[in-house]
Short mmCIF file of C-alpha atoms in Angstrom, two decimals:
data_model
loop_
_atom_site.label_atom_id
_atom_site.label_comp_id
_atom_site.label_asym_id
_atom_site.label_seq_id
_atom_site.Cartn_x
_atom_site.Cartn_y
_atom_site.Cartn_z
CA MET A 1 8.90 -4.72 25.25
CA ILE A 2 7.58 -6.32 22.06
CA GLN A 3 11.03 -7.61 21.13
CA LYS A 4 11.55 -9.00 24.64
CA ARG A 5 8.18 -10.74 24.58
CA LEU A 6 8.89 -12.35 21.20
CA SER A 7 12.35 -13.41 22.32
CA ASP A 8 10.84 -14.95 25.47
CA LEU A 9 8.35 -16.91 23.37
CA SER A 10 11.22 -18.37 21.36
CA ARG A 11 13.10 -19.35 24.51
CA THR A 12 9.99 -20.96 25.97
CA ALA A 13 9.45 -22.98 22.79
CA ASN A 14 13.07 -24.13 22.82
CA ARG A 15 13.12 -25.01 26.51
CA ARG A 16 9.80 -26.89 26.60
CA GLY A 17 9.94 -28.41 23.13
CA ILE A 18 6.55 -26.97 22.15
CA VAL A 19 5.36 -24.51 19.54
CA THR A 20 4.51 -21.07 20.93
CA PHE A 21 2.64 -18.27 19.20
CA SER A 22 2.68 -14.50 19.27
CA ASN A 23 -0.44 -12.37 19.04
CA PHE A 24 -1.29 -10.80 15.69
CA LEU A 25 1.45 -8.36 14.75
CA ASN A 26 1.09 -5.27 12.61
CA LEU A 27 3.80 -4.17 10.16
CA ASN A 28 5.65 -2.10 12.76
CA GLU A 29 5.77 -5.03 15.16
CA GLN A 30 6.87 -7.43 12.42
CA ASN A 31 9.65 -5.00 11.60
CA LEU A 32 10.76 -4.99 15.26
CA PHE A 33 10.92 -8.78 15.16
CA HIS A 34 13.09 -8.77 12.03
CA GLN A 35 15.61 -6.67 13.96
CA ILE A 36 16.19 -9.46 16.53
CA THR A 37 16.08 -12.60 14.39
CA ALA A 38 19.78 -13.25 15.11
CA ASP A 39 18.89 -13.74 18.77
CA ILE A 40 15.92 -16.06 18.19
CA GLU A 41 16.62 -19.59 19.46
CA THR A 42 14.11 -21.47 17.29
CA SER A 43 12.83 -21.62 13.76
CA TYR A 44 9.83 -19.40 13.09
CA GLN A 45 7.03 -18.96 10.60
CA PHE A 46 4.57 -16.14 9.88
CA PHE A 47 0.88 -16.69 9.11
CA GLY A 48 -2.26 -14.58 9.38
CA GLY A 49 -4.99 -17.06 8.47
CA TYR A 50 -4.75 -16.78 4.69
CA GLU A 51 -2.05 -16.25 2.08
CA PHE A 52 -2.02 -12.46 1.77
CA ALA A 53 -2.75 -11.47 5.38
CA GLU A 54 -1.13 -8.25 6.60
CA ARG A 55 -1.53 -8.82 10.35
CA GLN A 56 0.29 -12.05 11.17
CA MET A 57 1.19 -14.35 14.02
CA ILE A 58 4.63 -15.85 14.50
CA ALA A 59 4.96 -19.53 15.38
CA PHE A 60 8.18 -20.37 17.21
CA ILE A 61 9.08 -23.96 16.39
CA PRO A 62 11.72 -25.87 18.41
CA ASP A 63 14.32 -27.89 16.52
CA ALA A 64 12.88 -31.13 17.87
CA LEU A 65 9.70 -30.54 15.86
CA CYS A 66 11.41 -29.04 12.80
CA TYR A 67 13.60 -32.06 12.16
CA THR A 68 11.05 -34.78 12.92
CA GLY A 69 8.50 -33.66 10.34
CA ALA A 70 5.93 -32.87 13.03
CA GLU A 71 4.30 -29.93 11.23
CA GLU A 72 0.93 -31.72 11.26
CA GLU A 73 1.00 -31.98 15.05
CA TRP A 74 0.33 -28.27 15.57
CA HIS A 75 -1.75 -25.54 14.00
CA TYR A 76 -2.05 -21.79 14.33
CA PRO A 77 -4.72 -20.74 16.87
CA ILE A 78 -6.47 -18.68 14.21
CA VAL A 79 -10.08 -18.94 13.09
CA CYS A 80 -12.11 -17.07 10.52
CA LEU A 81 -15.58 -15.81 11.43
CA ARG A 82 -18.17 -14.71 8.89
CA PHE A 83 -20.73 -12.11 9.92
CA HIS A 84 -23.62 -10.91 7.78
CA PRO A 85 -26.76 -8.79 8.29
CA LYS A 86 -29.76 -10.49 9.79
CA ASN A 87 -31.95 -8.53 7.42
CA LEU A 88 -30.18 -7.45 4.25
CA LYS A 89 -32.99 -5.05 3.37
CA PHE A 90 -32.22 -2.81 6.34
CA ALA A 91 -28.45 -3.25 6.37
CA GLU A 92 -26.08 -0.27 6.18
CA GLU A 93 -22.98 -0.17 4.05
CA LEU A 94 -20.31 -0.94 6.63
CA SER A 95 -16.61 -0.16 6.49
CA HIS A 96 -13.50 -1.76 7.97
CA ARG A 97 -13.52 1.00 10.60
CA ASP A 98 -17.14 0.25 11.56
CA ILE A 99 -16.35 -3.43 12.18
CA LEU A 100 -13.16 -2.69 14.08
CA GLY A 101 -15.00 -0.14 16.19
CA ALA A 102 -17.66 -2.69 17.12
CA LEU A 103 -14.93 -5.14 18.17
CA MET A 104 -13.16 -2.52 20.29
CA HIS A 105 -16.51 -1.63 21.90
CA LEU A 106 -16.69 -5.23 23.12
CA GLY A 107 -13.37 -4.74 24.90
CA VAL A 108 -11.39 -7.00 22.54
CA GLU A 109 -7.67 -6.24 22.37
CA ARG A 110 -6.50 -5.27 18.89
CA SER A 111 -3.64 -7.77 19.10
CA ARG A 112 -6.16 -10.63 19.23
CA ILE A 113 -7.74 -9.62 15.93
CA GLY A 114 -6.12 -10.22 12.56
CA ASP A 115 -7.28 -8.93 9.19
CA ILE A 116 -10.86 -7.86 8.56
CA LYS A 117 -12.08 -8.51 5.02
CA LEU A 118 -15.27 -7.24 3.43
CA ASN A 119 -17.01 -8.93 0.54
CA GLU A 120 -20.28 -7.18 -0.32
CA SER A 121 -22.56 -7.95 2.66
CA ASP A 122 -20.23 -10.52 4.23
CA TYR A 123 -17.66 -9.48 6.83
CA TYR A 124 -14.80 -11.86 7.61
CA ILE A 125 -12.88 -11.48 10.86
CA PHE A 126 -9.68 -13.40 11.58
CA CYS A 127 -9.11 -13.78 15.30
CA GLU A 128 -7.50 -15.93 17.97
CA GLU A 129 -9.56 -19.06 18.44
CA GLY A 130 -9.79 -18.35 22.18
CA ILE A 131 -12.12 -15.37 21.62
CA ALA A 132 -14.16 -16.78 18.73
CA ASP A 133 -17.09 -18.00 20.84
CA TYR A 134 -17.20 -14.66 22.66
CA LEU A 135 -17.45 -12.76 19.38
CA LEU A 136 -20.11 -15.08 18.00
CA GLN A 137 -22.18 -14.58 21.14
CA PHE A 138 -21.84 -10.83 21.68
CA LEU A 139 -21.08 -9.24 18.30
CA ASP A 140 -24.70 -8.85 17.26
CA LYS A 141 -24.72 -5.26 15.99
CA ILE A 142 -22.35 -3.14 13.90
CA ARG A 143 -23.44 0.49 13.92
CA HIS A 144 -27.22 0.16 13.47
CA THR A 145 -27.09 -3.13 11.57
CA SER A 146 -27.98 -6.34 13.39
CA VAL A 147 -25.64 -9.15 12.39
CA LYS A 148 -25.11 -12.82 13.07
CA GLY A 149 -21.94 -14.83 12.78
CA GLU A 150 -20.62 -18.30 12.14
CA PHE A 151 -17.33 -20.10 11.65
CA ALA A 152 -16.03 -19.87 8.09
CA GLU A 153 -13.39 -21.64 6.05
CA PRO A 154 -11.05 -18.89 4.78
CA SER A 155 -9.76 -20.88 1.83
CA VAL A 156 -13.30 -20.89 0.45
CA PHE A 157 -14.38 -17.34 1.20
CA ILE A 158 -11.29 -15.15 1.15
CA GLU A 159 -9.96 -14.03 -2.19
CA GLN A 160 -7.42 -11.23 -2.38
CA LYS A 161 -8.16 -8.92 -5.28
CA PHE A 162 -5.54 -6.84 -7.08
CA GLU A 163 -5.37 -3.90 -9.43
CA TYR A 164 -2.60 -4.23 -12.00
CA LEU A 165 -0.41 -1.18 -12.52
CA GLU A 166 2.07 -0.45 -15.29
CA GLY A 167 4.44 2.46 -15.48
CA ILE A 168 7.77 3.83 -16.60
CA VAL A 169 10.45 4.67 -14.03
CA SER A 170 14.08 5.69 -14.16
CA SER A 171 15.23 2.64 -12.19
CA ASN A 172 14.08 -0.02 -9.72
CA ARG A 173 15.35 2.05 -6.80
CA LEU A 174 12.83 2.36 -4.00
CA ASP A 175 12.51 6.13 -4.27
CA SER A 176 11.69 5.82 -7.96
CA ILE A 177 9.06 3.14 -7.34
CA VAL A 178 7.51 5.06 -4.43
CA SER A 179 7.38 8.20 -6.56
CA PHE A 180 5.51 6.29 -9.27
CA LEU A 181 3.03 4.73 -6.82
CA THR A 182 2.32 7.89 -4.82
CA LYS A 183 2.50 10.31 -7.78
CA LYS A 184 4.80 12.46 -5.66
CA SER A 185 8.12 14.05 -6.59
CA ARG A 186 11.37 12.15 -6.09
CA ASN A 187 12.29 14.43 -3.15
CA GLN A 188 8.90 13.87 -1.49
CA SER A 189 9.31 10.13 -1.93
CA VAL A 190 12.75 10.21 -0.32
CA SER A 191 11.28 12.11 2.62
CA HIS A 192 8.49 9.52 2.92
CA ILE A 193 11.05 6.71 2.98
CA GLN A 194 13.32 8.38 5.49
CA SER A 195 10.32 9.08 7.74
CA GLN A 196 9.95 5.27 8.14
CA LYS A 197 6.64 5.15 6.26
CA VAL A 198 7.70 2.55 3.70
CA PHE A 199 7.95 -1.19 4.38
CA VAL A 200 9.41 -3.85 2.10
CA ASN A 201 8.53 -7.41 3.10
CA ALA A 202 7.38 -6.14 6.52
CA CYS A 203 10.71 -4.39 7.20
CA ILE A 204 11.11 -0.62 7.38
CA ILE A 205 13.46 0.51 4.64
CA THR A 206 15.02 3.96 5.11
CA SER A 207 17.50 3.78 2.24
CA ASN A 208 16.05 5.34 -0.89
CA SER A 209 18.68 3.49 -2.96
CA TYR A 210 17.26 0.05 -2.05
CA GLU A 211 16.75 -1.88 -5.29
CA CYS A 212 13.34 -3.52 -5.51
CA LYS A 213 13.32 -7.19 -6.45
CA GLU A 214 10.64 -9.22 -8.14
CA GLY A 215 8.15 -10.43 -5.54
CA ASP A 216 8.89 -7.67 -3.01
CA ILE A 217 5.81 -6.58 -1.06
CA ILE A 218 5.87 -2.81 -0.67
CA SER A 219 3.60 -1.08 1.87
CA ILE A 220 3.38 2.71 1.86
CA ARG A 221 1.52 4.35 4.71
CA GLY A 222 -1.43 6.27 3.37
CA PHE A 223 -1.09 4.84 -0.12
CA GLY A 224 -1.60 1.09 0.13
CA LYS A 225 0.19 -2.20 -0.36
CA TYR A 226 1.76 -3.53 -3.57
CA ILE A 227 3.60 -6.49 -5.06
CA TYR A 228 6.51 -5.53 -7.30
CA ASN A 229 6.42 -7.79 -10.36
CA GLY A 230 9.64 -6.50 -11.87
CA SER A 231 10.58 -4.99 -15.20
CA SER A 232 8.99 -5.89 -18.52
CA GLY A 233 11.60 -4.14 -20.64
CA GLN A 234 13.04 -0.73 -21.43
CA THR A 235 11.98 2.29 -23.40
CA ARG A 236 14.09 3.72 -26.22
CA LYS A 237 15.48 6.24 -23.73
CA GLY A 238 16.62 3.47 -21.38
CA ARG A 239 13.90 3.90 -18.76
CA MET A 240 12.34 0.83 -17.13
CA LYS A 241 8.85 -0.49 -17.75
CA VAL A 242 7.57 -1.94 -14.48
CA THR A 243 4.43 -3.75 -13.37
CA LEU A 244 2.95 -3.98 -9.88
CA GLN A 245 -0.17 -5.36 -8.23
CA LYS A 246 -2.05 -3.19 -5.76
CA TYR A 247 -4.02 -4.87 -2.98
CA ILE A 248 -7.67 -3.80 -3.11
#
């Protein structure tokens, strides 16, 4: 059904000569889209409100707009909202789950909410612009903490932080990289990959022999998301020195 809906959005964009947009897609849904790109009738772009967003929308762009340089005539219907405690003295320490739970309690569909980012006592919510006013009006409490919200400019407030990792692996094969990142055995890593729990650039990869390339974004369910920076050399025994960045 997801693939059909995305294909229909592309056809609508092509037929009407307008840009159409999906809802926010998680990694599984993005992977489903990548399986049908050969059938998509238009150009397309992914965006989630800021550079490193995990949940992303797809814009389906008809050829008429691609070739006329009309990119400035449309924008993604995404806004960033900043919420913060009304009284910091009595505020709880809130988690991503707490904020998402408060949104679900308001009856908001998950597909209309993008990433949720926390920065000390500020909570940033990316959402479809059509529900922004509703959230600003009715999201006034998260757990026992009273909050207030406002529109925010993500380029000013959102900064993705990374932890740099260095290690030694036998090769740049995916099973070797996953083993290093999860601290599991090679066999356990292969099982994790074949169980469709590893994504590379938003696509499920089930081949443990996939060779990671510099810039690949690797997501491992239960273990986090990483950027593979490539090899920085070899050891005397011919093993690879690799560096990665972990999203934090």
